[in-house]
Coordinates of C-alpha atoms in Angstrom, one line a residue:
M1 CA 0.1 0.1 0.2
K2 CA 2.7 2.0 0.5
K3 CA 4.8 1.2 -2.3
L4 CA 1.5 2.2 -4.6
T5 CA 0.6 6.1 -2.1
Y6 CA 4.3 6.4 -3.2
L7 CA 3.9 5.2 -6.7
L8 CA 0.6 7.8 -7.2
L9 CA 2.3 10.8 -5.5
V10 CA 5.7 10.5 -8.1
L11 CA 3.4 10.5 -10.9
A12 CA 1.4 12.8 -10.1
F13 CA 4.3 15.2 -9.4
S14 CA 5.5 14.4 -12.7
Q15 CA 3.0 15.3 -15.1
V16 CA 3.1 18.5 -12.5
Q17 CA 6.3 18.6 -14.1
A18 CA 6.2 18.5 -17.2
Q19 CA 2.6 20.4 -17.2
K20 CA 5.3 23.1 -16.0
D21 CA 7.8 22.3 -18.6
F22 CA 6.1 22.4 -21.6
Q23 CA 6.9 24.9 -24.1
G24 CA 6.9 25.3 -26.8
M25 CA 7.6 26.6 -30.9
A26 CA 5.3 27.5 -34.1
V27 CA 6.7 29.5 -36.8
Y28 CA 4.8 32.4 -38.4
E29 CA 4.8 33.4 -42.3
S30 CA 2.3 36.2 -42.1
K31 CA 1.9 38.5 -45.8
T32 CA -0.1 41.0 -46.4
Q33 CA -1.6 43.0 -49.7
A34 CA 0.5 45.2 -51.1
P35 CA -2.0 48.8 -52.1
K36 CA -1.6 49.7 -55.3
F37 CA 0.0 53.0 -57.0
E38 CA -1.7 53.4 -60.0
G39 CA -3.2 57.0 -60.5
M40 CA -1.4 58.5 -57.6
R41 CA 1.1 61.7 -57.1
A42 CA 4.7 61.6 -55.7
G43 CA 4.5 64.8 -54.6
N44 CA 4.2 67.3 -57.6
R45 CA 5.4 64.3 -59.9
D46 CA 2.7 61.1 -61.3
I47 CA 4.2 57.6 -60.9
T48 CA 5.2 56.5 -63.5
P49 CA 4.4 52.8 -64.4
E50 CA 7.9 51.9 -63.9
M51 CA 7.9 54.0 -60.4
Q52 CA 4.7 51.7 -59.8
K53 CA 6.5 48.4 -60.2
S54 CA 9.4 49.5 -58.6
M55 CA 7.2 51.0 -55.7
E56 CA 5.2 47.1 -55.6
E57 CA 7.7 45.4 -55.6
R58 CA 9.5 46.2 -52.8
M59 CA 6.0 46.8 -50.7
K60 CA 5.4 43.4 -51.7
K61 CA 8.7 41.9 -49.9
M62 CA 8.1 44.5 -47.3
L63 CA 4.8 43.0 -46.7
E64 CA 6.3 39.4 -45.6
K65 CA 7.7 38.5 -43.0
T66 CA 7.8 35.8 -40.4
F67 CA 7.9 35.6 -36.8
I68 CA 8.7 33.0 -34.1
L69 CA 5.9 32.1 -31.2
N70 CA 7.3 30.7 -28.2
F71 CA 5.5 29.1 -25.4
D72 CA 4.0 27.6 -22.5
K73 CA 1.2 27.0 -21.2
T74 CA 0.7 31.0 -19.6
A75 CA 2.9 33.4 -21.7
S76 CA 4.8 34.0 -24.8
I77 CA 6.4 35.9 -27.1
Y78 CA 6.3 36.8 -30.6
K79 CA 9.2 38.2 -32.2
E80 CA 10.2 38.1 -36.1
E81 CA 12.5 36.4 -37.3
E82 CA 15.7 38.5 -38.2
K83 CA 17.5 38.7 -41.2
L84 CA 20.5 40.2 -43.2
D85 CA 19.7 43.3 -44.7
T86 CA 20.5 43.5 -48.4
P87 CA 22.3 45.9 -50.3
G88 CA 20.5 49.0 -50.9
Q89 CA 17.1 48.4 -48.6
Q90 CA 17.3 51.3 -46.5
G91 CA 15.1 53.5 -47.0
G92 CA 14.4 57.2 -46.5
G93 CA 11.9 58.5 -43.4
M94 CA 8.7 56.8 -45.4
R95 CA 10.0 53.3 -44.8
M96 CA 10.7 53.8 -41.6
M97 CA 7.4 55.0 -40.5
M98 CA 6.5 52.2 -42.7
N99 CA 8.3 49.4 -41.1
S100 CA 7.0 50.1 -37.9
M101 CA 3.9 50.3 -38.5
M102 CA 3.5 47.2 -40.4
G103 CA 3.2 44.6 -36.9
G104 CA 7.4 44.8 -36.9
G105 CA 8.4 45.9 -33.2
G106 CA 10.3 44.1 -31.1
T107 CA 9.1 41.3 -28.9
F108 CA 5.5 41.3 -28.2
Y109 CA 5.4 39.2 -24.8
K110 CA 1.5 38.0 -24.0
D111 CA 0.5 37.0 -20.5
V112 CA -2.5 35.0 -20.9
K113 CA -2.4 34.3 -16.2
T114 CA -2.5 38.2 -16.0
K115 CA -4.5 39.7 -19.6
S116 CA -1.3 41.6 -20.1
Y117 CA 1.4 42.5 -22.9
T118 CA 4.1 44.3 -23.1
V119 CA 5.6 44.6 -26.8
D120 CA 9.0 47.2 -26.9
K121 CA 9.1 49.3 -30.4
E122 CA 11.1 52.2 -31.6
F123 CA 9.6 54.6 -33.8
M124 CA 11.1 58.1 -35.7
G125 CA 14.1 56.7 -33.5
K126 CA 12.7 56.3 -29.5
E127 CA 12.3 53.4 -28.1
F128 CA 9.0 52.6 -25.7
L129 CA 8.1 49.8 -24.1
V130 CA 4.8 49.4 -24.2
V131 CA 2.2 47.7 -21.3
D132 CA -0.8 47.1 -21.5
S133 CA -3.9 45.0 -21.4
L134 CA -4.4 42.2 -23.3
P135 CA -7.4 43.7 -26.2
K136 CA -10.7 41.2 -25.5
L137 CA -12.7 39.5 -28.4
N138 CA -15.3 38.1 -28.4
W139 CA -15.1 35.2 -30.1
K140 CA -17.9 33.7 -32.5
L141 CA -17.0 29.2 -32.5
E142 CA -18.6 28.0 -35.8
Q143 CA -18.3 23.8 -36.8
E144 CA -16.1 24.7 -39.8
T145 CA -12.8 22.2 -40.0
K146 CA -9.9 22.2 -42.0
Q147 CA -6.4 20.5 -41.0
I148 CA -3.4 23.2 -40.8
G149 CA 0.5 21.3 -40.4
G150 CA -2.1 17.7 -39.5
Y151 CA -3.2 19.6 -36.8
N152 CA -7.6 18.8 -37.0
C153 CA -8.0 23.2 -36.9
F154 CA -11.3 24.7 -35.8
K155 CA -13.0 27.8 -37.0
A156 CA -13.5 31.2 -35.0
T157 CA -14.4 34.5 -36.2
A158 CA -15.0 37.9 -34.1
V159 CA -15.1 42.0 -34.9
K160 CA -11.8 43.8 -33.9
E161 CA -11.7 48.2 -33.8
A162 CA -9.0 48.3 -36.7
S163 CA -5.7 50.2 -34.9
K164 CA -5.0 53.8 -36.8
T165 CA -1.5 52.9 -36.4
D166 CA -1.3 49.7 -37.9
F167 CA -0.2 50.5 -41.7
R168 CA -1.8 46.9 -42.4
N169 CA -5.6 48.1 -41.7
F170 CA -5.4 50.2 -44.9
R171 CA -7.6 50.1 -47.0
P172 CA -8.7 51.6 -50.7
K173 CA -11.8 54.2 -50.6
N174 CA -14.0 54.0 -52.5
N175 CA -14.7 55.5 -56.3
D176 CA -17.1 57.4 -55.1
D177 CA -15.0 58.1 -52.3
K178 CA -12.8 59.5 -55.2
K179 CA -14.2 61.3 -57.9
D180 CA -16.3 62.9 -55.1
E181 CA -12.6 64.1 -53.1
V182 CA -12.0 65.0 -56.6
K183 CA -14.3 67.1 -57.3
K184 CA -13.1 69.5 -54.6
T185 CA -10.2 70.0 -56.2
S186 CA -9.0 71.9 -58.7
G187 CA -10.0 68.8 -61.1
D188 CA -6.5 66.6 -60.8
T189 CA -7.7 63.0 -60.9
K190 CA -4.4 62.0 -59.1
T191 CA -3.7 63.0 -56.0
N192 CA -1.2 62.4 -53.0
F193 CA -0.6 58.8 -52.0
E194 CA -2.1 58.9 -48.1
D195 CA -5.6 60.5 -49.5
N196 CA -6.1 57.3 -51.0
F197 CA -6.5 55.2 -48.5
E198 CA -8.5 55.6 -45.1
I199 CA -8.9 53.0 -42.4
P200 CA -11.9 51.3 -40.8
K201 CA -13.7 51.4 -38.1
E202 CA -13.9 48.1 -37.3
I203 CA -12.8 44.4 -39.4
V204 CA -13.4 41.2 -39.3
V205 CA -10.8 38.2 -38.0
T206 CA -11.2 34.6 -39.4
A207 CA -9.2 32.4 -36.9
W208 CA -8.4 28.7 -37.1
Y209 CA -7.5 26.7 -34.1
T210 CA -6.3 23.5 -32.6
P211 CA -7.4 21.0 -29.2
E212 CA -5.2 19.3 -29.8
I213 CA -2.3 22.5 -28.5
P214 CA -4.6 23.1 -25.4
V215 CA -2.7 26.5 -25.1
N216 CA -4.4 29.5 -25.0
Q217 CA -1.8 31.2 -27.0
G218 CA -1.4 32.8 -30.6
P219 CA 0.3 35.3 -33.2
E220 CA 0.5 38.8 -31.6
N221 CA -2.3 39.9 -29.2
Y222 CA -3.7 37.4 -30.7
W223 CA -5.5 34.6 -28.2
G224 CA -8.4 33.8 -26.3
L225 CA -9.5 30.4 -28.1
P226 CA -8.8 27.2 -26.8
G227 CA -5.8 25.7 -28.3
L228 CA -2.8 27.4 -29.9
I229 CA -4.0 29.6 -32.9
L230 CA -2.7 28.4 -36.1
E231 CA -3.6 30.7 -38.9
V232 CA -4.9 34.1 -38.5
N233 CA -6.9 36.6 -41.7
D234 CA -8.1 40.0 -41.7
G235 CA -9.0 40.3 -44.8
K236 CA -5.8 41.7 -45.8
T237 CA -3.0 40.3 -43.6
T238 CA -2.8 36.6 -43.4
I239 CA -0.8 34.2 -40.7
L240 CA 0.0 31.3 -40.4
C241 CA 1.7 29.1 -39.0
S242 CA 4.2 26.7 -41.3
K243 CA 6.0 25.1 -38.0
I244 CA 5.7 23.1 -34.8
V245 CA 7.8 22.0 -32.4
L246 CA 6.5 21.4 -29.4
N247 CA 9.5 20.2 -25.7
A248 CA 12.9 20.8 -27.6
K249 CA 15.2 19.9 -25.3
D250 CA 16.5 24.2 -25.7
K251 CA 14.4 25.7 -24.1
V252 CA 13.6 30.1 -24.8
E253 CA 13.4 32.2 -21.8
I254 CA 10.2 33.6 -21.9
K255 CA 9.6 36.9 -20.5
P256 CA 8.7 41.0 -21.3
S257 CA 11.6 43.6 -23.0
K258 CA 12.5 45.6 -20.6
K259 CA 14.5 48.7 -22.4
G260 CA 12.7 51.6 -23.6
K261 CA 10.2 54.2 -21.9
V262 CA 7.0 52.5 -20.9
I263 CA 3.9 53.8 -21.9
S264 CA 0.1 53.0 -22.7
Q265 CA -0.6 51.6 -26.0
K266 CA -3.7 54.7 -25.8
D267 CA -0.3 56.7 -25.7
Y268 CA 1.5 55.1 -27.3
D269 CA -0.8 55.3 -30.9
E270 CA -1.0 59.2 -30.3
T271 CA 2.9 59.4 -30.9
V272 CA 2.6 57.7 -33.5
I273 CA -0.8 59.9 -35.0
K274 CA 1.0 62.9 -34.0
K275 CA 3.9 62.2 -36.1
M276 CA 2.3 60.5 -39.0
E277 CA 0.5 63.5 -39.2
E278 CA 3.3 66.0 -39.2
F279 CA 5.3 63.4 -41.5
R280 CA 2.3 64.1 -43.9
E281 CA 2.0 68.0 -44.2
M282 CA 6.3 68.4 -44.3
N283 CA 6.2 66.1 -47.6
R284 CA 2.8 68.1 -49.1
G285 CA 5.0 70.9 -48.4
R286 CA 7.6 69.7 -50.6
A287 CA 8.3 71.6 -53.3
G288 CA 9.8 68.9 -55.3
G289 CA 7.6 66.3 -53.4
P290 CA 8.7 63.1 -51.5
P291 CA 11.2 60.8 -53.7
P292 CA 10.0 57.8 -54.1
M293 CA 9.4 55.4 -51.1
G294 CA 12.9 53.0 -51.1
R295 CA 15.4 55.4 -52.1

């Protein structure tokens, strides 16, 4: 009897320890539909077909990223995979600003137990440490299923407020809006880049999660489903898991960054929006207009 009790205690301890030491790694490929530059202007200059093609190709590359999510039972860190810059890839102020607004940043730490997140970001040469509560989405669990990487996944949908500081949320204005704006101007049918886009108030998010990996985690700030989120789509951006490794021999330290000025998400967004407005006015006031993106 004593031996049986001892074995049960050892087994229980082993299960608790296994849960405590559980860790996984998921690789995600993020792709966003690149905007079209046809019929636009760069300051006072028309964008030629050659310029348009070059800008769209560079934008496409900027919008294709690989991220690594390391997670345990309660926390995770999500970070862009480091890649070497190719010669001539460094751009001007517009490119630097857009890189800061496309889901990038440093290490995105989520703690689903405390329902909080921490992410370090660099914007216009300054380092910020955004600390705030995790956004809670009202997920609607669907019956539709599919397989992703051999895992059975279930569909879930939600509606969320679109961030005004995330470039990926920019949508082209419809033709009626453009016509109305043209009538109000001098009759020129071509406008500046930023005048052709708008940000919707809300966006519909579709996620696919697998209960086979029972953690309340996912890419970026997505969470709250009964299983690891393997795919997310918001109409413009698709984040798809391409690889999963569970309980690897080498463990990763999952903890938040501590560098940068601590700031709330609201205050950080206000800072970014203010700089965006300043940058826009500077470009509009420039006689020759801003140079093509990426130069």
